[in-house]
Short mmCIF file of C-alpha atoms and ligand atoms in Angstrom, two decimals:
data_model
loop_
_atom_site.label_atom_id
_atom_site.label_comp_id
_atom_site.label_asym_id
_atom_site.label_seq_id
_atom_site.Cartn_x
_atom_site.Cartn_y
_atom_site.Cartn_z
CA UNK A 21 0.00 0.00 0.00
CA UNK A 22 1.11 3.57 -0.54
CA UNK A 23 1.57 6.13 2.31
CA UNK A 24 1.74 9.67 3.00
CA UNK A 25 5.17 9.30 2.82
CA UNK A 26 5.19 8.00 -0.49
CA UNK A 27 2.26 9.93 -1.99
CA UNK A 28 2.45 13.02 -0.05
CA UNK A 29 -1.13 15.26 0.74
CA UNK A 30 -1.79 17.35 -2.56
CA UNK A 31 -1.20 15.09 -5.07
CA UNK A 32 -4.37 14.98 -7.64
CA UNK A 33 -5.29 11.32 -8.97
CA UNK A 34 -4.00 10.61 -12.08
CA UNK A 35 -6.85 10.98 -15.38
CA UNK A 36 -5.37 7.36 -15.86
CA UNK A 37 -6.92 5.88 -12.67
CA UNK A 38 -10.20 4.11 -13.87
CA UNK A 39 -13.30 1.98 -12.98
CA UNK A 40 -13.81 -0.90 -14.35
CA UNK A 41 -17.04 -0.99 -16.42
CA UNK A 42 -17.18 -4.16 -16.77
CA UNK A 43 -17.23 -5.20 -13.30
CA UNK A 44 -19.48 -2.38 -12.31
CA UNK A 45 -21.97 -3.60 -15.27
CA UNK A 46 -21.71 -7.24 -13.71
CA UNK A 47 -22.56 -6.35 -10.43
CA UNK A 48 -25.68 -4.46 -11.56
CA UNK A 49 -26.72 -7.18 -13.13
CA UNK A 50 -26.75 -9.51 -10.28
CA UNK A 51 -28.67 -7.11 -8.33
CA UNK A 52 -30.73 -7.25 -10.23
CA UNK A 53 -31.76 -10.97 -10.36
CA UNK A 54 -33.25 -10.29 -7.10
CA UNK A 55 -36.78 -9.38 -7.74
CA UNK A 56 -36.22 -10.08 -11.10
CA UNK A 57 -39.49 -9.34 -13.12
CA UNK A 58 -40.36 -11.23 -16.13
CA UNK A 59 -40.45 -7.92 -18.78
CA UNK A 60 -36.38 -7.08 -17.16
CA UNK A 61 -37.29 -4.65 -14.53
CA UNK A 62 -37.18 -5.40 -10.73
CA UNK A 63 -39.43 -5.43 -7.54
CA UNK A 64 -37.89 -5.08 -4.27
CA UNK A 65 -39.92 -3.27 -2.08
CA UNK A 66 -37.74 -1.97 1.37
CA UNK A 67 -37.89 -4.43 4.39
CA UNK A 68 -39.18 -6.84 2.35
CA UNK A 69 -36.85 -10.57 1.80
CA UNK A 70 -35.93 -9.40 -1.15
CA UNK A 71 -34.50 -6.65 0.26
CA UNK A 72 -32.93 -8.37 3.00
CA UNK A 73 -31.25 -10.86 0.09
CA UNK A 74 -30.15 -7.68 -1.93
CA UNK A 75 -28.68 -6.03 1.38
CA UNK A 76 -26.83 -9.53 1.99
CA UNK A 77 -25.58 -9.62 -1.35
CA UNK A 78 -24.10 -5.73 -1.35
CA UNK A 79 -22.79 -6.04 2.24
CA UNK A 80 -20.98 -9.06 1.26
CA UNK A 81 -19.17 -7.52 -1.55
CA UNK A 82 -18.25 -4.42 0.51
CA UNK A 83 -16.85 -6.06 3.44
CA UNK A 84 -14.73 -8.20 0.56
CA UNK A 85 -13.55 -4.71 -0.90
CA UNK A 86 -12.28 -4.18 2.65
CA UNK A 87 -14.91 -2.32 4.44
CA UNK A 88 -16.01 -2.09 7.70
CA UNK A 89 -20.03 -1.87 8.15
CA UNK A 90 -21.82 -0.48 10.43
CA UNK A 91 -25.93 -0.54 10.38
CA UNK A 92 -27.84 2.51 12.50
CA UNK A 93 -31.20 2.00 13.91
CA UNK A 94 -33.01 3.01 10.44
CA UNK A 95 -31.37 0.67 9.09
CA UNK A 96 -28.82 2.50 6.95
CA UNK A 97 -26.25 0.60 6.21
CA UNK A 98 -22.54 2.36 6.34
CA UNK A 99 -19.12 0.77 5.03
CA UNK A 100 -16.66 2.45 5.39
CA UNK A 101 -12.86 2.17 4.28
CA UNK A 102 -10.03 3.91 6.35
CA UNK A 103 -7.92 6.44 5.63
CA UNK A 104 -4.43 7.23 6.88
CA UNK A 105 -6.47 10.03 9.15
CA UNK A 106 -9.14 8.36 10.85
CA UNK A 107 -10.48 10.69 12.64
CA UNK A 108 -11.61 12.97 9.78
CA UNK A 109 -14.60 12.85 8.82
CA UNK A 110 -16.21 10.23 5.95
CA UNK A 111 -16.17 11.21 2.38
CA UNK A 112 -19.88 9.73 1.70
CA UNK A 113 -21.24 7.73 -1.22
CA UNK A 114 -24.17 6.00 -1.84
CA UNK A 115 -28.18 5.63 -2.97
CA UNK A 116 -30.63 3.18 -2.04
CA UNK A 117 -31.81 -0.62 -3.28
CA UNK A 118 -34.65 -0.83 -2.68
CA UNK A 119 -37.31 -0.32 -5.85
CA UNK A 120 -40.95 0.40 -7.22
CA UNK A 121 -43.18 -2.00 -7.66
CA UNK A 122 -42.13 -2.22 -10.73
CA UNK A 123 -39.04 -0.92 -10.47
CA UNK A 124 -36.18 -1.08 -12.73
CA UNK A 125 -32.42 -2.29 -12.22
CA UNK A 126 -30.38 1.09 -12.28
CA UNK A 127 -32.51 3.51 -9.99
CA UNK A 128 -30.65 3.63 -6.63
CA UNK A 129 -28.70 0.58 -7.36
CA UNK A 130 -26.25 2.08 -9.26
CA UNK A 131 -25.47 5.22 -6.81
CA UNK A 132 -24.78 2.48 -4.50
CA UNK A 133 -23.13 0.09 -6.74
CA UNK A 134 -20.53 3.24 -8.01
CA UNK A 135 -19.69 3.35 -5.17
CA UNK A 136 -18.77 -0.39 -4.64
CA UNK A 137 -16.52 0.38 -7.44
CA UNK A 138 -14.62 3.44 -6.48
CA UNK A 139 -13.91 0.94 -3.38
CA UNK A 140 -12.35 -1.67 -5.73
CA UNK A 141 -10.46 0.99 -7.68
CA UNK A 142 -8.97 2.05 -4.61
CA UNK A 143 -8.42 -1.60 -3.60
CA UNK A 144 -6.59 -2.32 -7.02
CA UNK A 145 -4.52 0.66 -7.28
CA UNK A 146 -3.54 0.35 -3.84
CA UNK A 147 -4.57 3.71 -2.71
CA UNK A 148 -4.81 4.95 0.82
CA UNK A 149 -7.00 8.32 0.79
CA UNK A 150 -6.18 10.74 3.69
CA UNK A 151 -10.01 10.97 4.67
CA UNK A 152 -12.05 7.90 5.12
CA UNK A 153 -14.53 6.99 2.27
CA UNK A 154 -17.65 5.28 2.51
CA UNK A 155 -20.67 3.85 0.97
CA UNK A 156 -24.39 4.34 2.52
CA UNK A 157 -27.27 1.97 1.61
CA UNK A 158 -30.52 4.20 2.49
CA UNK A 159 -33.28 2.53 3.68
CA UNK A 160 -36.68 3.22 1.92
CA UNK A 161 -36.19 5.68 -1.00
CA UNK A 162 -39.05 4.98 -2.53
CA UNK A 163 -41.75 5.23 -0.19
CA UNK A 164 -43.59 2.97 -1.86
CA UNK A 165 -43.94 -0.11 0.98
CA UNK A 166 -43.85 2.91 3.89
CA UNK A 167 -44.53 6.52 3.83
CA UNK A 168 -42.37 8.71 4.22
CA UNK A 169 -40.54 8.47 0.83
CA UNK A 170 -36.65 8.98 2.00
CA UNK A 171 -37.51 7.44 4.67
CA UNK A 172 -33.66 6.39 6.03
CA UNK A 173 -31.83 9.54 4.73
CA UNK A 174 -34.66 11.36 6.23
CA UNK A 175 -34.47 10.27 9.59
CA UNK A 176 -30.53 10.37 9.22
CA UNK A 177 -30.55 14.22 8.41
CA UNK A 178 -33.14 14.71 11.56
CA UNK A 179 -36.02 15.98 9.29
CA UNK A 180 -38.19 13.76 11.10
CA UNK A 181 -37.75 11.46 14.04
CA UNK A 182 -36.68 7.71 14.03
CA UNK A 183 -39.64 6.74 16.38
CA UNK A 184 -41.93 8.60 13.70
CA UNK A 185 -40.29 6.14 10.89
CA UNK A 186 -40.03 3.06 12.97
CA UNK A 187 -44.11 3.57 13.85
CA UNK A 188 -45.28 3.87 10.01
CA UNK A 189 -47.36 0.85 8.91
CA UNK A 190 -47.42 -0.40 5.50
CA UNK A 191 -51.17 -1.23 3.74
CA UNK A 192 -50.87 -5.16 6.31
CA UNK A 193 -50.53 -2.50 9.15
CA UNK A 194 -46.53 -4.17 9.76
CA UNK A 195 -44.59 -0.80 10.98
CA UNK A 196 -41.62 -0.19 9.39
CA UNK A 197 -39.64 -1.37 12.90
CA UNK A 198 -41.40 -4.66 12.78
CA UNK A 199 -40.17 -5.18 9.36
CA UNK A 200 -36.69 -3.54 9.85
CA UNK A 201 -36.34 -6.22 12.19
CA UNK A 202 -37.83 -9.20 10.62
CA UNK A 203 -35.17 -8.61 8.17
CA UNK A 204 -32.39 -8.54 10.54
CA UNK A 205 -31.36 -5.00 9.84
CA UNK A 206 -32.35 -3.16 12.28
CA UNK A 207 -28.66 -1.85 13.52
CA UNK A 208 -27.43 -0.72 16.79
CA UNK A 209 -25.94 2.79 15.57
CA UNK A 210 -27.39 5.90 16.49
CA UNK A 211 -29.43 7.62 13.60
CA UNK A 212 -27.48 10.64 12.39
CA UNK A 213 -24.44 10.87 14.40
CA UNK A 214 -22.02 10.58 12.02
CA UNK A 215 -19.76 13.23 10.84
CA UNK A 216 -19.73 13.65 6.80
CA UNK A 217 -17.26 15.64 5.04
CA UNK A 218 -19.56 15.67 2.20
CA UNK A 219 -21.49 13.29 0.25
CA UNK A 220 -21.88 12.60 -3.82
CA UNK A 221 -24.30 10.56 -4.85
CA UNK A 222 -24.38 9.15 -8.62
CA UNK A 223 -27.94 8.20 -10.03
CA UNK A 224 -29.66 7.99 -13.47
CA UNK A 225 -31.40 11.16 -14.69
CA UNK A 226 -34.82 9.79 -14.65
CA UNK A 227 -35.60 12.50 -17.08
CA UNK A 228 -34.68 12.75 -21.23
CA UNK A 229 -32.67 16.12 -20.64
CA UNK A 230 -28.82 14.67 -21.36
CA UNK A 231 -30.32 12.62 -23.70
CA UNK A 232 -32.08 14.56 -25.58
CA UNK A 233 -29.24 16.88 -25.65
CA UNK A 234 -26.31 13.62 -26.06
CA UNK A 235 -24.06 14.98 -22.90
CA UNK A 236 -23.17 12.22 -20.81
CA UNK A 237 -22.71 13.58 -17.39
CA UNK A 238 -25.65 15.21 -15.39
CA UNK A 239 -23.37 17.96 -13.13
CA UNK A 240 -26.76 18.45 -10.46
CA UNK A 241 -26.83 21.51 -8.97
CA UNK A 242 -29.78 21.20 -6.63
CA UNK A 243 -33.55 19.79 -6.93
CA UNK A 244 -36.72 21.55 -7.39
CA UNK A 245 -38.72 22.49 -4.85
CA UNK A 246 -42.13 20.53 -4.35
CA UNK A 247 -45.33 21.08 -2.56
CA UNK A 248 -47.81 17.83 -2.85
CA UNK A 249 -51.47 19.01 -2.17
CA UNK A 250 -54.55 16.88 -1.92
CA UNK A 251 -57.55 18.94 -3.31
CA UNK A 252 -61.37 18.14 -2.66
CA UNK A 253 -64.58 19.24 -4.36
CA UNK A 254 -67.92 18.61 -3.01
CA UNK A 255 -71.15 19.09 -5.15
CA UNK A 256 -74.23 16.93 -4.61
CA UNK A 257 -74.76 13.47 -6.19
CA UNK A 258 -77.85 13.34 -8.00
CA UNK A 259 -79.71 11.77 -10.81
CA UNK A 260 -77.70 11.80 -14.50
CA UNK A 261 -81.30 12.14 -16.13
CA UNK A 262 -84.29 13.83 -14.42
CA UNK A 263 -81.68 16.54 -13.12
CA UNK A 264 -81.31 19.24 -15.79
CA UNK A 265 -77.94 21.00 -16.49
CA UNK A 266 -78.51 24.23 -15.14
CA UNK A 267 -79.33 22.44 -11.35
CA UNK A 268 -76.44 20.16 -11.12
CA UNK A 269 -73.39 20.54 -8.85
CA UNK A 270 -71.39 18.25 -10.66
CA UNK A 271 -67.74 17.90 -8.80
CA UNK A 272 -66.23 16.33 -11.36
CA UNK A 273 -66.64 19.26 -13.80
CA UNK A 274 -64.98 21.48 -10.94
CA UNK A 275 -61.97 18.75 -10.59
CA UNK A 276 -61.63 18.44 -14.68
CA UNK A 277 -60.94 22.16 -15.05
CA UNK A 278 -58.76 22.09 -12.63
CA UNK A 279 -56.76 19.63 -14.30
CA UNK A 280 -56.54 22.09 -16.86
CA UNK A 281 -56.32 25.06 -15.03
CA UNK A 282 -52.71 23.09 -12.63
CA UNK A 283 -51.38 22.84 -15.76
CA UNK A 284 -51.49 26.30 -17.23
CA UNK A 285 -50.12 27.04 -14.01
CA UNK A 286 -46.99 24.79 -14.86
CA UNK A 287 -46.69 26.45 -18.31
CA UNK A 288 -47.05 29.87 -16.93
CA UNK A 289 -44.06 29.18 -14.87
CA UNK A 290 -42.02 27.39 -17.59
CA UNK A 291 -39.68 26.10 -18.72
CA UNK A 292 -38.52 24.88 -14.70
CA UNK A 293 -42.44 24.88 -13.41
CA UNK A 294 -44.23 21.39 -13.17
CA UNK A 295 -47.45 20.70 -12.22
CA UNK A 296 -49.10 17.31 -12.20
CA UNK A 297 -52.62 15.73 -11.03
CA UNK A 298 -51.87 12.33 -10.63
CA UNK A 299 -54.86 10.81 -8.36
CA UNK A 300 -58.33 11.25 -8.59
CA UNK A 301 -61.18 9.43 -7.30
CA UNK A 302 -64.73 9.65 -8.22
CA UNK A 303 -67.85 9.55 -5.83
CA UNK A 304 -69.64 7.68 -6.31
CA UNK A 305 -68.15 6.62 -9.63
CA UNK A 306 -71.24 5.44 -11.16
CA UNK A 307 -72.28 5.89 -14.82
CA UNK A 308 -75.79 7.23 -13.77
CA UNK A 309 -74.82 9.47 -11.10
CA UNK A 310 -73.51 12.94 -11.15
CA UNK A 311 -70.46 12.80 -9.01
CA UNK A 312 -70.71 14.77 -5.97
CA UNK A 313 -67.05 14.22 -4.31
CA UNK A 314 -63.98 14.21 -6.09
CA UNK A 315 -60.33 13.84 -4.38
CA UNK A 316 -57.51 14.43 -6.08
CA UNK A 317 -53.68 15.28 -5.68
CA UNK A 318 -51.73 17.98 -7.16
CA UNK A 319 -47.89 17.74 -7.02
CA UNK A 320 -46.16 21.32 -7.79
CA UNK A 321 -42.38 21.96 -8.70
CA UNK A 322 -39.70 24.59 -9.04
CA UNK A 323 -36.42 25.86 -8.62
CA UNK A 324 -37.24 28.67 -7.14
CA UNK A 325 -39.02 28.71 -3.75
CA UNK A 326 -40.47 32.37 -4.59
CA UNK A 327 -42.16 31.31 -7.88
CA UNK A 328 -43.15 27.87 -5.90
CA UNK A 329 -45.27 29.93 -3.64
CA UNK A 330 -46.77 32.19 -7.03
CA UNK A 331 -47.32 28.90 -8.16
CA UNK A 332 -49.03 28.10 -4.76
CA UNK A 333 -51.39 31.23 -4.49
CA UNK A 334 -52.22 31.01 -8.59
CA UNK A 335 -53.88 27.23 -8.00
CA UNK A 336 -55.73 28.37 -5.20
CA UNK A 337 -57.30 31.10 -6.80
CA UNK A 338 -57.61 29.03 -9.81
CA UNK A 339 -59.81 26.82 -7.45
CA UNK A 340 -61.70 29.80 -6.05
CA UNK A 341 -62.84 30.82 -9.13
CA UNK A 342 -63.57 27.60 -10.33
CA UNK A 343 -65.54 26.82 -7.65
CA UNK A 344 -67.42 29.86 -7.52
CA UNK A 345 -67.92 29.07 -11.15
CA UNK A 346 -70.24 25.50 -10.66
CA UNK A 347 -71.50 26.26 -7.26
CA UNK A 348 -69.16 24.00 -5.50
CA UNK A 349 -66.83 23.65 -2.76
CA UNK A 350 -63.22 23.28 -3.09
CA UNK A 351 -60.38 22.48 -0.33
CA UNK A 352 -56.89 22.56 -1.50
CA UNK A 353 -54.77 20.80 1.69
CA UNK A 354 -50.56 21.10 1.16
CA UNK A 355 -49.48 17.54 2.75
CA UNK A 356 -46.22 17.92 1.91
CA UNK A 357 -43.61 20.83 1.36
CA UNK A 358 -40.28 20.44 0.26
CA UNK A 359 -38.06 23.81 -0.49
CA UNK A 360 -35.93 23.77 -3.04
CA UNK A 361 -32.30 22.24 -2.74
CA UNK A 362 -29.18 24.33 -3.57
CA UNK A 363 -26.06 21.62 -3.49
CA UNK A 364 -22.96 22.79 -2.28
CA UNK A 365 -21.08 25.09 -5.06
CA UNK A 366 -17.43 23.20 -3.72
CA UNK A 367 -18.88 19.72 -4.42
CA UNK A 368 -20.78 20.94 -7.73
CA UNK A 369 -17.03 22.01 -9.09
CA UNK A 370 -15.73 18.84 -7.79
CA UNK A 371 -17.69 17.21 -10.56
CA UNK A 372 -17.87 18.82 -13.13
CA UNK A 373 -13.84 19.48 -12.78
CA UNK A 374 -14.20 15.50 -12.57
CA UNK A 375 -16.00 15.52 -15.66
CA UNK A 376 -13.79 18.26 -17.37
CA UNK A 377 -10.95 16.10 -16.33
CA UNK A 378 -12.12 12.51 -17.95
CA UNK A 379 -13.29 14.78 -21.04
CA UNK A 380 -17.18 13.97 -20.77
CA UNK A 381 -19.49 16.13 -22.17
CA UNK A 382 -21.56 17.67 -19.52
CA UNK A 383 -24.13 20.47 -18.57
CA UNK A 384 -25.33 21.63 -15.19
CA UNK A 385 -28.75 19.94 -13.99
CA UNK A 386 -31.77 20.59 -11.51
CA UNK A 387 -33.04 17.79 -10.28
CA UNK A 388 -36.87 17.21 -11.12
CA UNK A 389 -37.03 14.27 -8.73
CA UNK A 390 -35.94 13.92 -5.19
CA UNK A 391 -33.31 12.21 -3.76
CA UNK A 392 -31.32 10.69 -0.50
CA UNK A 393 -29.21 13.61 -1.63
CA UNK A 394 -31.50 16.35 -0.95
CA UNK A 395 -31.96 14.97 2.66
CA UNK A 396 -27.86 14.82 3.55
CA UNK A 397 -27.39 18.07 1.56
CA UNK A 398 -29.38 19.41 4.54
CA UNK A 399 -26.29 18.30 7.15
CA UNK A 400 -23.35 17.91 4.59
CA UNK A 401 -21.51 19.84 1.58
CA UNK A 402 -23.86 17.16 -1.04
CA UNK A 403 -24.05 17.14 -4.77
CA UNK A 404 -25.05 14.11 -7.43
CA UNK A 405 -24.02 13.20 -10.95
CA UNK A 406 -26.12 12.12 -13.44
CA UNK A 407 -26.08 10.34 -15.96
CA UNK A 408 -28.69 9.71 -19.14
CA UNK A 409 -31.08 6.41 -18.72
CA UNK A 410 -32.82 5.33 -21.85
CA UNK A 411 -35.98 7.67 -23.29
CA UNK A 412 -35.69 9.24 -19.78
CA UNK A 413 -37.87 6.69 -18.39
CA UNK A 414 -37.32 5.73 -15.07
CA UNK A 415 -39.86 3.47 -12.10
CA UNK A 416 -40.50 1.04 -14.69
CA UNK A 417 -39.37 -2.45 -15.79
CA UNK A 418 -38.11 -1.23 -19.11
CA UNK A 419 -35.45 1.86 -17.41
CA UNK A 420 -32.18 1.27 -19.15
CA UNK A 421 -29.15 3.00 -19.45
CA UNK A 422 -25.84 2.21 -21.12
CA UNK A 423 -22.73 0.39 -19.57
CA UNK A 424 -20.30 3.51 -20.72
CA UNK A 425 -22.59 5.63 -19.66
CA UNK A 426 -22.74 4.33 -16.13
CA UNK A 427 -18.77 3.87 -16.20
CA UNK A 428 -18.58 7.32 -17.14
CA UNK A 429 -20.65 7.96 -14.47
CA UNK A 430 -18.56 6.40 -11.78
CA UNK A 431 -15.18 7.29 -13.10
CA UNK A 432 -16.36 10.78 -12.47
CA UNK A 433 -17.77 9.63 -8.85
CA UNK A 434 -14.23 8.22 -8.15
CA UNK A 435 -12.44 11.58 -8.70
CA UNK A 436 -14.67 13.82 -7.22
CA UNK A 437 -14.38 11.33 -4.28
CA UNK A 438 -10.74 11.42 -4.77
CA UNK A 439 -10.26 15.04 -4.48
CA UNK A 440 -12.19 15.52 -1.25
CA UNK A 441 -10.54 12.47 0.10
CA UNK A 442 -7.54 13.39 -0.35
CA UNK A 443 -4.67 10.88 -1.71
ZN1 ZN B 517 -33.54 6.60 -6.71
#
């Protein structure tokens, strides 16, 4: 192994030092046999046995590159490999594995599997890195099995507390301790204690932006901001025939305009705004019957916090006059707010100097989704590389993206690392 001695503290990492592709592109692939799905995509829901068989397998291969794990009582899983100064802080990788129900194999899996690599880079090139590096597994990204969605980076960054994500039941009422446990993972460590130096995280775009636009590297510079409503109108059910036009209070019509009228709001605001009803349920959703309750959820996004609150007041008045309009009532409840992430402008350059480095095209990014990233960039220096997945589809069996692509990806993960770390 190299030293300090050897190496000395400022030396950058030679362009020459690589991933290999190959061996990242293997791994991903037997991941992703577990959950398989028969049309190539993968279900493992967190806390699930499959999840505990796809933690097994990962752990295994990072305590062969060397690492020592550590689980916390959310159970994130940690690995860390030393550095010749052990008690700076951890230079933090990772993403998450578990998926949608019909998930695909690269979301999550490969932020964590990148980071397996840059591991066995290290390993091969016999590199000791003055700060420690590490690799986090977060539990429950998705939110799919358990609500909150984040649920382990969440808890981790103290946005909510680990009793409040240990007591959350999935639809079979199992909380997400019972389950954690079941599984055998739920770990000993205390939630949030450790000190990061800062923390990358490499993921597919999940959008067609670099592809559409044939740059390979996503350089993310923050995510939008997001408020998730859920938005009721109440009319009266009544006859579809004896009840004439003029006397109806039909909620429906009052939900179907504003469909319309959340989505002018998104195109007011563009090209960053978005603005999606994704839900709706009809009362009582029967062909004869004018519907006289309608729920439905309206998910808002931006970059900007200040136009994510115009964006706010505009769909409530939208509602208002809508409402006013067919004679019905209208509440529009926020259930969830998230402000908009900035990432931290030191580990932005990292990458794309990374990425300028290895020669990859590249443009800066806003995240439109959000990620474990966004939670740790609330108690670390955070930023994420991205890189193009197939047609921009992503939580679905058919998400692809190409092997260079993802090597690119984590060669540019490795040096960012690198040049926090220190070698
Ligand atoms: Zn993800």
């Amino acid at each position: 192994m190299r030293t300090s001695e050897t190496v000395g503290e400022s030396i950058v990492a030679p362009t020459s030092l690589k991933v290999d592709g190959a061996r990242l592109w293997q791994s991903l692939m037997e991941l992703a046999k577990i959950g398989a799905t028969p049309k190539g995509g993968v279900r493992r829901l967190a806390l699930t046995d499959l999840d505990r068989q796809g933690r097994d397998l990962v752990v295994g291969w990072l305590r062969d590159a060397g690492a020592t794990i550590e689980i916390d009582g959310a159970g994130n899983i940690f690995a860390t490999r030393r550095g010749r100064d052990d008690t700076s802080r951890v230079v933090l990788t990772g993403s998450h594995v578990d998926t949608q129900p019909s998930g695909g194999k690269f979301d999550g899996n490969y932020g964590v599997l990148a980071g397996l690599e840059v591991l066995r880079t290290l390993n091969d090139a016999s590199i000791v890195t003055k700060k420690p590096v590490g690799v986090a597994i977060w539990t429950n990204e998705e939110g799919t099995r358990f609500i909150p969605t984040m649920g382990g980076s969440g808890a981790f960054a103290r946005v909510f507390t680990l009793d409040y994500l240990l007591g959350q039941r999935d639809i079979d009422g199992i909380s997400f301790g019972e389950a954690l446990h079941r599984i055998g993972y739920a770990g000993s460590a205390p939630v949030g204690e450790r000190a990061v130096d800062a923390y990358f995280e490499a993921h597919i775009e999940q959008g067609p932006i670099l592809e559409r636009e044939d740059k390979v590297i996503g350089v993310v510079t923050g995510a939008l901001g997001q408020r998730w409503y859920d938005c009721s109108w109440t009319g009266q059910d009544a006859h579809a025939g004896p009840t004439p036009m003029e006397a109806r209070h039909d909620a429906l019509r009052g939900a179907s305009r504003m469909v319309e009228a959340v989505n002018a709001v998104a195109l007011k605001h563009a090209p960053d705004g978005r603005a999606t009803v994704g839900f709706m349920q009809v009362k009582p959703n029967s062909r004869n019957v004018i519907p006289g309750q309608v729920a439905m959820s309206i998910d808002v996004r931006h970059p900007d916090d200040e136009a994510l609150a115009a964006m706010d007041r505009e769909l409530r008045e939208a509602a208002a006059v809508i409402a006013r309009d067919l004679r019905l009532e209208c509440d529009v409840r926020q259930v969830v707010e998230f402000p908009a992430s900035h990432f931290d402008d030191e580990c932005v350059s990292s990458v794309d100097r990374a990425a300028e480095m290895l020669g990859l095209s590249r443009r800066k990014i806003v995240s439109g989704a959000a990620h474990d990233a966004v939670y740790l960039s609330r108690v670390a220096p955070t930023s994420m590389i991205f890189v193009p997945c197939k047609d921009g589809i992503s939580h679905n069996e058919i998400e692809d993206a190409r092997p260079e692509h993802l090597e690119a990806g984590a060669n540019v993960l490795l040096h960012a690392v690198l040049a926090r770390a220190g070698i």
